[in-house]
Short mmCIF file of C-alpha atoms in Angstrom, two decimals:
data_model
loop_
_atom_site.label_atom_id
_atom_site.label_comp_id
_atom_site.label_asym_id
_atom_site.label_seq_id
_atom_site.Cartn_x
_atom_site.Cartn_y
_atom_site.Cartn_z
CA UNK A 19 -3.43 23.08 90.71
CA UNK A 20 -6.15 22.18 94.01
CA UNK A 21 -8.62 20.50 91.61
CA UNK A 22 -11.73 19.56 93.66
CA UNK A 23 -13.28 15.77 94.38
CA UNK A 24 -16.35 17.29 92.65
CA UNK A 25 -14.81 18.52 89.40
CA UNK A 26 -12.15 14.84 89.26
CA UNK A 27 -15.56 12.98 89.96
CA UNK A 28 -17.53 14.59 86.89
CA UNK A 29 -14.26 13.51 84.72
CA UNK A 30 -14.04 10.51 85.98
CA UNK A 31 -18.10 10.14 85.53
CA UNK A 32 -17.18 11.21 81.90
CA UNK A 33 -14.85 8.34 81.54
CA UNK A 34 -16.80 5.78 82.22
CA UNK A 35 -19.31 7.11 79.89
CA UNK A 36 -17.93 7.79 76.56
CA UNK A 37 -17.02 3.90 77.34
CA UNK A 38 -19.90 2.52 78.16
CA UNK A 39 -18.50 1.40 81.22
CA UNK A 40 -20.89 2.25 83.94
CA UNK A 41 -22.36 -1.28 83.69
CA UNK A 42 -19.50 -3.15 85.22
CA UNK A 43 -19.24 -0.72 87.71
CA UNK A 44 -21.53 -1.88 90.26
CA UNK A 45 -20.90 -1.24 93.59
CA UNK A 46 -19.64 -4.43 94.44
CA UNK A 47 -17.49 -4.95 91.36
CA UNK A 48 -15.60 -1.37 92.81
CA UNK A 49 -15.11 -2.66 95.87
CA UNK A 50 -13.11 -5.71 94.55
CA UNK A 51 -11.53 -2.94 92.16
CA UNK A 52 -10.25 -1.14 95.30
CA UNK A 53 -9.12 -3.82 97.10
CA UNK A 54 -7.15 -5.41 94.05
CA UNK A 55 -5.61 -2.24 93.27
CA UNK A 56 -5.08 -1.61 97.50
CA UNK A 57 -2.91 -5.41 97.16
CA UNK A 58 -1.37 -3.96 94.10
CA UNK A 59 -0.22 -1.16 96.05
CA UNK A 60 1.49 -2.84 99.16
CA UNK A 61 3.28 -5.67 96.75
CA UNK A 62 5.43 -1.87 95.67
CA UNK A 63 6.90 -2.63 99.18
CA UNK A 64 6.45 -6.34 99.61
CA UNK A 65 9.07 -8.08 101.86
CA UNK A 66 11.51 -4.77 102.52
CA UNK A 67 11.36 -3.50 106.14
CA UNK A 68 9.70 -0.11 106.67
CA UNK A 69 13.21 1.51 106.53
CA UNK A 70 13.55 0.15 103.07
CA UNK A 71 10.32 1.01 102.20
CA UNK A 72 10.71 4.38 103.15
CA UNK A 73 14.12 4.50 101.26
CA UNK A 74 12.82 2.57 98.11
CA UNK A 75 10.28 6.04 97.46
CA UNK A 76 13.55 7.88 96.95
CA UNK A 77 14.03 5.70 94.10
CA UNK A 78 12.39 7.24 91.30
CA UNK A 79 11.06 3.92 89.40
CA UNK A 80 9.59 2.84 92.32
CA UNK A 81 8.19 5.93 93.78
CA UNK A 82 6.52 6.02 90.27
CA UNK A 83 5.19 2.77 90.93
CA UNK A 84 3.71 3.56 93.59
CA UNK A 85 2.34 6.90 92.58
CA UNK A 86 0.32 4.51 89.96
CA UNK A 87 -1.25 2.10 92.22
CA UNK A 88 -1.90 4.66 94.55
CA UNK A 89 -3.90 6.89 91.90
CA UNK A 90 -5.73 3.40 90.78
CA UNK A 91 -7.00 3.22 94.46
CA UNK A 92 -8.27 6.93 94.55
CA UNK A 93 -9.95 6.14 90.72
CA UNK A 94 -12.08 3.02 91.71
CA UNK A 95 -13.08 5.12 95.02
CA UNK A 96 -13.95 7.77 93.67
CA UNK A 97 -16.16 5.96 91.48
CA UNK A 98 -17.20 4.61 93.99
CA UNK A 99 -18.23 6.91 95.14
CA UNK A 100 -19.81 8.52 92.04
CA UNK A 101 -21.79 5.27 91.63
CA UNK A 102 -23.30 6.69 95.38
CA UNK A 103 -24.40 9.80 94.71
CA UNK A 104 -22.01 10.77 97.60
CA UNK A 105 -19.45 14.18 98.10
CA UNK A 106 -16.74 12.27 99.06
CA UNK A 107 -15.09 15.26 100.70
CA UNK A 108 -18.05 16.03 102.86
CA UNK A 109 -17.77 12.37 104.25
CA UNK A 110 -13.89 12.84 104.61
CA UNK A 111 -15.00 15.79 106.83
CA UNK A 112 -17.41 14.60 108.78
CA UNK A 113 -15.26 11.49 109.62
CA UNK A 114 -12.63 13.43 110.81
CA UNK A 115 -15.15 14.51 112.87
CA UNK A 116 -16.08 12.10 114.08
CA UNK A 117 -12.50 10.31 115.19
CA UNK A 118 -11.53 13.79 116.30
CA UNK A 119 -13.82 12.67 119.47
CA UNK A 120 -13.32 9.13 119.39
CA UNK A 121 -9.51 9.75 119.40
CA UNK A 122 -8.70 12.64 122.22
CA UNK A 123 -6.01 13.84 121.62
CA UNK A 124 -4.36 13.33 125.03
CA UNK A 125 -5.64 9.63 125.05
CA UNK A 126 -4.05 8.90 121.90
CA UNK A 127 -1.02 10.72 121.66
CA UNK A 128 1.53 8.67 119.90
CA UNK A 129 -0.52 5.47 120.26
CA UNK A 130 -1.88 3.42 117.20
CA UNK A 131 -3.17 0.90 119.33
CA UNK A 132 -5.37 0.60 122.82
CA UNK A 133 -3.89 -0.89 125.02
CA UNK A 134 -6.49 -3.74 124.84
CA UNK A 135 -5.73 -4.28 121.64
CA UNK A 136 -9.35 -3.80 120.47
CA UNK A 137 -9.38 -1.16 118.75
CA UNK A 138 -6.63 0.49 115.88
CA UNK A 139 -6.32 4.18 114.98
CA UNK A 140 -3.56 6.26 113.48
CA UNK A 141 -6.53 7.27 110.78
CA UNK B 1139 -18.53 22.25 99.29
CA UNK B 1140 -16.52 21.75 96.70
CA UNK B 1141 -13.52 21.13 98.88
CA UNK B 1142 -9.95 20.57 97.02
CA UNK B 1143 -7.54 17.72 97.73
CA UNK B 1144 -5.17 20.43 98.74
CA UNK B 1145 -7.15 21.20 101.72
CA UNK B 1146 -8.61 18.11 102.67
CA UNK B 1147 -4.67 16.64 102.80
CA UNK B 1148 -3.93 19.35 105.13
CA UNK B 1149 -6.14 18.62 107.19
CA UNK B 1150 -5.36 14.69 107.20
CA UNK B 1151 -1.68 16.05 108.44
CA UNK B 1152 -2.47 17.79 111.47
CA UNK B 1153 -4.85 15.28 112.98
CA UNK B 1154 -1.88 12.79 112.26
CA UNK B 1155 0.69 15.51 113.48
CA UNK B 1156 -1.21 16.34 116.90
CA UNK B 1157 -1.30 12.52 117.78
CA UNK B 1158 2.20 12.32 116.63
CA UNK B 1159 0.99 9.74 114.28
CA UNK B 1160 3.06 10.08 111.17
CA UNK B 1161 5.41 7.83 113.01
CA UNK B 1162 3.42 4.76 112.55
CA UNK B 1163 2.29 6.41 108.90
CA UNK B 1164 5.60 4.96 106.96
CA UNK B 1165 4.59 4.49 103.66
CA UNK B 1166 4.44 -0.06 104.06
CA UNK B 1167 1.58 0.98 106.95
CA UNK B 1168 -0.49 2.98 105.32
CA UNK B 1169 -0.36 0.65 102.41
CA UNK B 1170 -1.70 -2.31 104.30
CA UNK B 1171 -3.86 -0.03 106.16
CA UNK B 1172 -5.52 1.07 102.56
CA UNK B 1173 -5.71 -2.60 101.36
CA UNK B 1174 -7.60 -3.44 105.44
CA UNK B 1175 -10.27 -0.91 104.57
CA UNK B 1176 -10.76 -1.68 100.84
CA UNK B 1177 -11.60 -5.36 102.33
CA UNK B 1178 -13.79 -4.27 104.59
CA UNK B 1179 -15.24 -1.90 102.10
CA UNK B 1180 -15.94 -5.22 99.80
CA UNK B 1181 -17.31 -7.40 103.78
CA UNK B 1182 -20.26 -4.76 103.23
CA UNK B 1183 -20.68 -6.61 99.87
CA UNK B 1184 -19.63 -10.56 100.90
CA UNK B 1185 -21.72 -13.38 99.58
CA UNK B 1186 -24.53 -10.83 98.05
CA UNK B 1187 -25.46 -11.03 94.29
CA UNK B 1188 -24.29 -7.73 91.83
CA UNK B 1189 -28.36 -7.36 92.33
CA UNK B 1190 -28.59 -7.63 95.75
CA UNK B 1191 -25.72 -5.51 96.53
CA UNK B 1192 -26.92 -2.91 94.23
CA UNK B 1193 -30.77 -3.41 96.30
CA UNK B 1194 -29.04 -2.42 99.06
CA UNK B 1195 -27.44 0.75 98.48
CA UNK B 1196 -31.03 2.07 99.25
CA UNK B 1197 -30.85 0.41 102.52
CA UNK B 1198 -30.05 3.81 104.83
CA UNK B 1199 -28.12 1.30 107.30
CA UNK B 1200 -25.93 -0.51 104.98
CA UNK B 1201 -25.36 3.13 102.65
CA UNK B 1202 -24.30 4.14 105.72
CA UNK B 1203 -21.50 1.51 106.32
CA UNK B 1204 -20.36 1.42 102.86
CA UNK B 1205 -19.43 5.19 102.82
CA UNK B 1206 -17.79 4.98 106.05
CA UNK B 1207 -15.44 1.80 104.74
CA UNK B 1208 -15.28 3.97 101.56
CA UNK B 1209 -13.71 6.78 103.64
CA UNK B 1210 -11.19 5.22 105.44
CA UNK B 1211 -9.97 4.20 102.47
CA UNK B 1212 -9.98 7.71 101.30
CA UNK B 1213 -8.34 8.80 104.43
CA UNK B 1214 -5.78 6.75 104.19
CA UNK B 1215 -4.71 6.78 100.60
CA UNK B 1216 -4.36 10.46 100.87
CA UNK B 1217 -2.12 9.98 103.94
CA UNK B 1218 -0.13 8.03 102.21
CA UNK B 1219 -0.15 11.01 99.13
CA UNK B 1220 1.40 13.14 101.90
CA UNK B 1221 3.76 10.83 103.53
CA UNK B 1222 4.93 10.91 99.97
CA UNK B 1223 4.51 14.51 98.84
CA UNK B 1224 2.91 14.20 96.34
CA UNK B 1225 0.16 16.28 94.43
CA UNK B 1226 -3.46 13.80 94.27
CA UNK B 1227 -5.09 15.67 91.62
CA UNK B 1228 -2.06 16.33 88.79
CA UNK B 1229 -1.45 12.22 89.54
CA UNK B 1230 -5.01 11.18 88.63
CA UNK B 1231 -5.56 13.61 86.25
CA UNK B 1232 -2.49 12.63 84.49
CA UNK B 1233 -3.08 9.23 84.84
CA UNK B 1234 -6.96 9.80 83.12
CA UNK B 1235 -5.03 10.98 80.29
CA UNK B 1236 -3.08 7.84 79.91
CA UNK B 1237 -5.93 5.41 80.11
CA UNK B 1238 -7.88 7.67 77.66
CA UNK B 1239 -4.73 6.26 75.48
CA UNK B 1240 -4.14 3.40 77.01
CA UNK B 1241 -8.08 2.40 76.33
CA UNK B 1242 -9.45 4.36 73.20
CA UNK B 1243 -13.49 4.50 73.02
CA UNK B 1244 -13.73 3.27 69.80
CA UNK B 1245 -12.22 -0.09 70.53
CA UNK B 1246 -13.22 -0.54 74.59
CA UNK B 1247 -16.91 0.55 74.22
CA UNK B 1248 -18.78 -1.93 76.14
CA UNK B 1249 -15.54 -4.51 77.13
CA UNK B 1250 -14.05 -4.59 80.57
CA UNK B 1251 -11.18 -6.68 79.61
CA UNK B 1252 -9.05 -7.65 76.57
CA UNK B 1253 -10.25 -10.55 73.77
CA UNK B 1254 -6.67 -12.07 75.39
CA UNK B 1255 -7.88 -11.37 78.66
CA UNK B 1256 -4.48 -9.85 78.95
CA UNK B 1257 -5.75 -6.59 80.23
CA UNK B 1258 -8.60 -5.43 82.31
CA UNK B 1259 -10.07 -2.19 82.30
CA UNK B 1260 -12.79 -0.30 82.94
CA UNK B 1261 -11.43 2.18 85.51
CA UNK C 82 -2.40 -38.10 96.38
CA UNK C 83 -3.43 -37.63 99.51
CA UNK C 84 -0.57 -35.39 101.38
CA UNK C 85 -0.98 -34.36 104.53
CA UNK C 86 -0.61 -30.57 106.06
CA UNK C 87 2.59 -32.00 107.83
CA UNK C 88 4.79 -33.58 104.88
CA UNK C 89 3.55 -30.44 102.58
CA UNK C 90 4.41 -28.09 105.45
CA UNK C 91 7.90 -29.72 105.71
CA UNK C 92 8.25 -29.20 102.10
CA UNK C 93 7.66 -25.82 102.04
CA UNK C 94 10.09 -24.72 105.28
CA UNK C 95 12.98 -26.99 103.58
CA UNK C 96 11.73 -25.06 100.08
CA UNK C 97 12.35 -21.65 102.04
CA UNK C 98 15.32 -22.43 104.59
CA UNK C 99 17.86 -24.05 101.44
CA UNK C 100 17.48 -20.40 100.49
CA UNK C 101 17.79 -18.63 103.13
CA UNK C 102 14.29 -17.03 102.72
CA UNK C 103 13.04 -17.45 106.93
CA UNK C 104 14.06 -14.01 107.26
CA UNK C 105 12.08 -12.42 104.77
CA UNK C 106 8.78 -14.70 106.42
CA UNK C 107 7.92 -12.69 109.35
CA UNK C 108 4.40 -12.67 110.66
CA UNK C 109 3.85 -9.62 109.24
CA UNK C 110 5.02 -9.70 105.67
CA UNK C 111 3.75 -13.18 105.67
CA UNK C 112 0.13 -12.11 106.43
CA UNK C 113 0.68 -9.53 104.01
CA UNK C 114 2.05 -11.77 101.25
CA UNK C 115 -1.20 -14.12 101.99
CA UNK C 116 -3.96 -11.06 101.26
CA UNK C 117 -1.41 -10.17 97.59
CA UNK C 118 -2.32 -12.97 96.65
CA UNK C 119 -5.84 -13.70 97.51
CA UNK C 120 -6.46 -9.74 94.98
CA UNK C 121 -4.55 -11.29 92.49
CA UNK C 122 -6.99 -15.00 92.90
CA UNK C 123 -10.03 -12.06 92.84
CA UNK C 124 -8.64 -10.53 89.73
CA UNK C 125 -8.94 -13.11 87.70
CA UNK C 126 -12.55 -12.74 87.85
CA UNK C 127 -12.17 -8.69 87.73
CA UNK C 128 -15.45 -7.40 85.98
CA UNK C 129 -17.30 -10.83 85.52
CA UNK C 130 -20.46 -11.43 87.20
CA UNK C 131 -20.70 -14.34 88.77
CA UNK C 132 -22.39 -16.14 86.39
CA UNK C 133 -19.42 -15.54 83.79
CA UNK C 134 -16.76 -16.18 86.33
CA UNK C 135 -18.47 -19.70 86.60
CA UNK C 136 -18.52 -20.57 82.64
CA UNK C 137 -14.70 -19.21 82.21
CA UNK C 138 -13.40 -21.79 85.02
CA UNK C 139 -14.23 -24.34 82.10
CA UNK C 140 -11.43 -22.45 80.08
CA UNK C 141 -8.53 -24.01 80.31
CA UNK C 142 -6.18 -20.78 80.77
CA UNK C 143 -8.17 -19.24 83.19
CA UNK C 144 -8.96 -22.74 85.16
CA UNK C 145 -4.45 -22.21 85.50
CA UNK C 146 -4.35 -19.06 85.89
CA UNK C 147 -6.75 -19.43 89.48
CA UNK C 148 -5.24 -22.60 90.04
CA UNK C 149 -1.89 -20.15 90.26
CA UNK C 150 -3.35 -17.93 92.03
CA UNK C 151 -5.30 -20.06 94.93
CA UNK C 152 -1.88 -21.62 95.77
CA UNK C 153 0.32 -19.35 96.06
CA UNK C 154 -2.43 -18.14 98.95
CA UNK C 155 -2.17 -21.88 100.27
CA UNK C 156 1.87 -21.54 99.85
CA UNK C 157 1.83 -18.63 101.88
CA UNK C 158 -1.17 -19.39 104.39
CA UNK C 159 1.12 -22.71 105.08
CA UNK C 160 3.80 -21.02 105.47
CA UNK C 161 2.58 -18.44 107.86
CA UNK C 162 1.52 -21.51 109.78
CA UNK C 163 5.17 -22.90 109.76
CA UNK C 164 6.21 -20.10 111.54
CA UNK C 165 3.92 -20.43 113.89
CA UNK C 166 4.53 -23.79 114.92
CA UNK C 167 0.80 -24.41 114.59
CA UNK C 168 -0.75 -27.70 113.46
CA UNK C 169 -3.14 -26.84 110.63
CA UNK C 170 -5.47 -28.97 109.80
CA UNK C 171 -6.49 -29.38 113.74
CA UNK C 172 -7.08 -26.07 113.85
CA UNK C 173 -9.08 -25.99 110.59
CA UNK C 174 -11.11 -28.67 112.32
CA UNK C 175 -11.46 -27.00 115.89
CA UNK C 176 -13.21 -23.75 113.68
CA UNK C 177 -15.61 -26.57 111.96
CA UNK C 178 -16.93 -27.74 115.02
CA UNK C 179 -16.93 -24.11 116.30
CA UNK C 180 -18.52 -23.04 113.44
CA UNK C 181 -21.04 -25.78 113.74
CA UNK C 182 -22.36 -24.82 117.01
CA UNK C 183 -22.45 -20.60 115.58
CA UNK C 184 -24.21 -21.29 112.57
CA UNK C 185 -26.96 -24.14 113.37
CA UNK C 186 -28.24 -25.96 110.48
CA UNK C 187 -31.41 -25.15 110.89
CA UNK C 188 -31.43 -21.63 111.73
CA UNK C 189 -29.02 -20.86 109.03
CA UNK C 190 -30.03 -23.25 105.97
CA UNK C 191 -29.53 -21.00 102.61
CA UNK C 192 -28.83 -18.15 104.70
CA UNK C 193 -25.50 -16.14 104.12
CA UNK C 194 -26.09 -13.61 106.44
CA UNK C 195 -28.27 -13.01 109.45
CA UNK C 196 -30.77 -10.85 109.73
CA UNK C 197 -29.45 -7.92 110.92
CA UNK C 198 -26.63 -7.95 108.24
CA UNK C 199 -24.43 -8.25 111.65
CA UNK C 200 -22.56 -11.36 110.81
CA UNK C 201 -22.10 -12.96 107.95
CA UNK C 202 -22.03 -17.05 107.74
CA UNK C 203 -21.17 -19.17 104.47
CA UNK C 204 -17.89 -19.77 105.51
CA UNK D 1277 -2.85 -36.17 113.37
CA UNK D 1278 -1.84 -35.77 109.79
CA UNK D 1279 -5.24 -35.35 108.42
CA UNK D 1280 -4.62 -35.21 104.64
CA UNK D 1281 -6.32 -32.12 102.19
CA UNK D 1282 -8.09 -34.46 100.91
CA UNK D 1283 -10.83 -35.38 104.01
CA UNK D 1284 -10.06 -32.02 105.27
CA UNK D 1285 -11.91 -30.69 101.67
CA UNK D 1286 -14.42 -34.03 102.17
CA UNK D 1287 -15.67 -32.13 105.77
CA UNK D 1288 -15.88 -28.68 104.76
CA UNK D 1289 -17.63 -30.07 101.46
CA UNK D 1290 -20.42 -31.28 103.79
CA UNK D 1291 -20.77 -28.79 106.11
CA UNK D 1292 -21.14 -26.24 103.27
CA UNK D 1293 -24.28 -28.86 102.06
CA UNK D 1294 -25.82 -29.61 104.93
CA UNK D 1295 -26.35 -25.89 105.03
CA UNK D 1296 -27.68 -25.30 101.81
CA UNK D 1297 -24.71 -23.23 101.27
CA UNK D 1298 -23.49 -23.99 97.38
CA UNK D 1299 -25.20 -21.88 95.96
CA UNK D 1300 -22.85 -18.47 97.64
CA UNK D 1301 -19.95 -20.13 96.75
CA UNK D 1302 -19.55 -19.41 93.76
CA UNK D 1303 -15.62 -18.86 92.19
CA UNK D 1304 -15.72 -15.24 92.49
CA UNK D 1305 -17.66 -15.00 95.96
CA UNK D 1306 -15.34 -17.63 97.43
CA UNK D 1307 -12.28 -15.81 95.72
CA UNK D 1308 -13.31 -11.97 97.57
CA UNK D 1309 -14.24 -14.25 101.17
CA UNK D 1310 -10.15 -14.96 100.83
CA UNK D 1311 -9.32 -12.40 100.18
CA UNK D 1312 -11.54 -10.27 103.54
CA UNK D 1313 -10.19 -12.96 105.46
CA UNK D 1314 -6.77 -12.34 104.45
CA UNK D 1315 -7.19 -8.33 105.27
CA UNK D 1316 -8.41 -9.75 108.80
CA UNK D 1317 -5.48 -11.49 109.46
CA UNK D 1318 -3.20 -8.57 108.36
CA UNK D 1319 -5.20 -6.41 110.68
CA UNK D 1320 -3.78 -8.41 112.98
CA UNK D 1321 -0.17 -6.80 113.09
CA UNK D 1322 -1.58 -3.15 111.89
CA UNK D 1323 0.37 -0.35 112.91
CA UNK D 1324 2.70 -2.88 114.63
CA UNK D 1325 6.82 -3.29 113.49
CA UNK D 1326 7.78 -6.91 112.23
CA UNK D 1327 9.73 -6.97 115.36
CA UNK D 1328 6.69 -5.91 117.66
CA UNK D 1329 3.80 -8.28 115.46
CA UNK D 1330 6.59 -11.12 115.96
CA UNK D 1331 6.68 -10.16 119.79
CA UNK D 1332 2.95 -10.49 119.77
CA UNK D 1333 2.67 -14.30 118.60
CA UNK D 1334 3.89 -14.77 122.03
CA UNK D 1335 0.69 -13.38 123.42
CA UNK D 1336 -1.90 -15.96 123.79
CA UNK D 1337 -4.56 -14.03 123.00
CA UNK D 1338 -2.59 -11.89 119.82
CA UNK D 1339 -1.63 -15.54 118.22
CA UNK D 1340 -5.13 -17.30 118.61
CA UNK D 1341 -6.40 -14.19 116.90
CA UNK D 1342 -3.99 -14.92 114.48
CA UNK D 1343 -4.34 -18.56 114.04
CA UNK D 1344 -8.81 -17.91 113.98
CA UNK D 1345 -7.94 -15.69 110.76
CA UNK D 1346 -5.44 -17.61 109.42
CA UNK D 1347 -8.01 -20.75 109.68
CA UNK D 1348 -10.82 -18.86 107.84
CA UNK D 1349 -8.26 -18.42 104.81
CA UNK D 1350 -7.76 -21.18 105.02
CA UNK D 1351 -11.20 -23.03 104.98
CA UNK D 1352 -12.10 -20.71 101.87
CA UNK D 1353 -9.34 -21.33 100.02
CA UNK D 1354 -9.97 -25.34 100.40
CA UNK D 1355 -13.89 -24.60 99.87
CA UNK D 1356 -12.71 -22.66 96.30
CA UNK D 1357 -10.25 -25.75 95.62
CA UNK D 1358 -14.09 -28.13 96.45
CA UNK D 1359 -15.65 -25.49 93.73
CA UNK D 1360 -13.03 -26.15 91.54
CA UNK D 1361 -12.59 -29.58 91.72
CA UNK D 1362 -8.98 -29.53 92.25
CA UNK D 1363 -6.73 -31.75 94.46
CA UNK D 1364 -4.63 -29.24 96.86
CA UNK D 1365 -1.73 -31.11 97.87
CA UNK D 1366 -1.18 -31.70 94.31
CA UNK D 1367 -1.36 -28.38 93.01
CA UNK D 1368 0.65 -26.90 95.66
CA UNK D 1369 3.57 -30.07 95.14
CA UNK D 1370 3.44 -28.85 91.22
CA UNK D 1371 4.10 -25.64 92.34
CA UNK D 1372 6.86 -26.05 94.40
CA UNK D 1373 8.52 -27.63 91.69
CA UNK D 1374 7.81 -25.20 89.23
CA UNK D 1375 9.12 -22.53 91.83
CA UNK D 1376 12.94 -24.57 92.84
CA UNK D 1377 13.25 -24.02 88.85
CA UNK D 1378 12.16 -20.62 88.85
CA UNK D 1379 14.29 -19.28 92.07
CA UNK D 1380 17.50 -21.24 91.68
CA UNK D 1381 19.04 -21.50 94.93
CA UNK D 1382 22.35 -19.90 94.48
CA UNK D 1383 20.99 -16.75 92.67
CA UNK D 1384 18.36 -16.25 95.35
CA UNK D 1385 19.92 -17.54 98.81
CA UNK D 1386 18.82 -14.68 101.16
CA UNK D 1387 17.29 -11.56 98.06
CA UNK D 1388 14.15 -11.88 98.04
CA UNK D 1389 13.55 -10.12 95.23
CA UNK D 1390 15.12 -9.65 92.04
CA UNK D 1391 17.91 -7.26 90.89
CA UNK D 1392 15.85 -5.32 88.13
CA UNK D 1393 12.99 -5.11 91.19
CA UNK D 1394 10.50 -7.07 88.45
CA UNK D 1395 9.68 -9.97 90.82
CA UNK D 1396 9.32 -11.06 93.72
CA UNK D 1397 10.21 -14.56 95.24
CA UNK D 1398 10.59 -15.68 99.24
CA UNK D 1399 7.68 -18.16 98.30
#
């Protein structure tokens, strides 16, 4: 099913509203929540090498844990978008357009950091 | 425009592929990238009270900065979903269903933490 | 007891060495570990207002949890200092000196962010 | 110089007091500040492999950047210890003692995660 951001955000808003949780969903609190879940996502790979982390994604339990944390990051991120009243997909597309100019294919192919290390790409 | 996650993820994958950036987009690296951007999102509200943070969202420059960081969180999160080959909207809906059971409306209305502090809701 | 950084770092190094854990203590892994523990520290205050978070520090269980996470942040930070072979106290003092110039008392008294929001102090 | 935590914390407290910054140094705000600086520390290694991150520590500019962020993590962590009125070195030593029991040398030598992945050591 190809659910739109719009519809997903509507369901998240309804979930919070039913529990009277909008009072906790301040921009600052939601930004903290995103960061906390992002750290739990990282924790799934803690002490693993890049190769072992990749291999671990073939382990069903590890994979489910990663997806679970990733979903939490998304839920709080989309809740913040709701709290700010912005259209996520429009904002993401606009950024992709800007990034296309900032990181021209020719100059950045195969490179994740600029030569002087002042800028990172790979996003 | 109500873009689907599916279509958005397709564009992100294309963006990375053109720059030969899949080599950097390991699950571990992407989880770090999500956490780094999440912290930059928090930084927009650093030292502000909840009230001042909310008020700051009426300031165009501050608001644009927050949206920009939020979008970065989403871009890396969706890139990780791509790397794992999962359908984001299905995973989010599934979690919402589980959360509906975990946090029944009656027990959790207006409360973000359980009485024994062992669990936090508000997501 | 006023233990020096130097002595504390020596004990941390010994702890890791005995378990043959230096192999995991790469600079990148340790930086992730610091960030993971820092998020757990934040989580102790999740959804609380500044006032409630302060009040919670009078609750013995909450206070112990915060101290525990804070100590984890310190342990990994000092382990990274060990891995890099730097003297922590010299580095902190040097930074305090630089900050004293960067944030002159007169200009920054009672202000945590610069007027143009381009810089944050309060550190 | 082997400065004690105690003396360092005294200087940090004085620095904040002179600027009337204690008002911003709430436990919640300081926990966010630690997390923000920890993410900046990670950013220094973003997209690098473990090996390249290690090699980068031989580059003077990169090394200075890492030390700078590490110091910021420490400054905020110690400021939080100040705000809570705890003795850092006693708390770290106490944790080391508990960890010595939790991670016996024989069982954990060369292993950073338990077999069932439910626990991570290497701290």
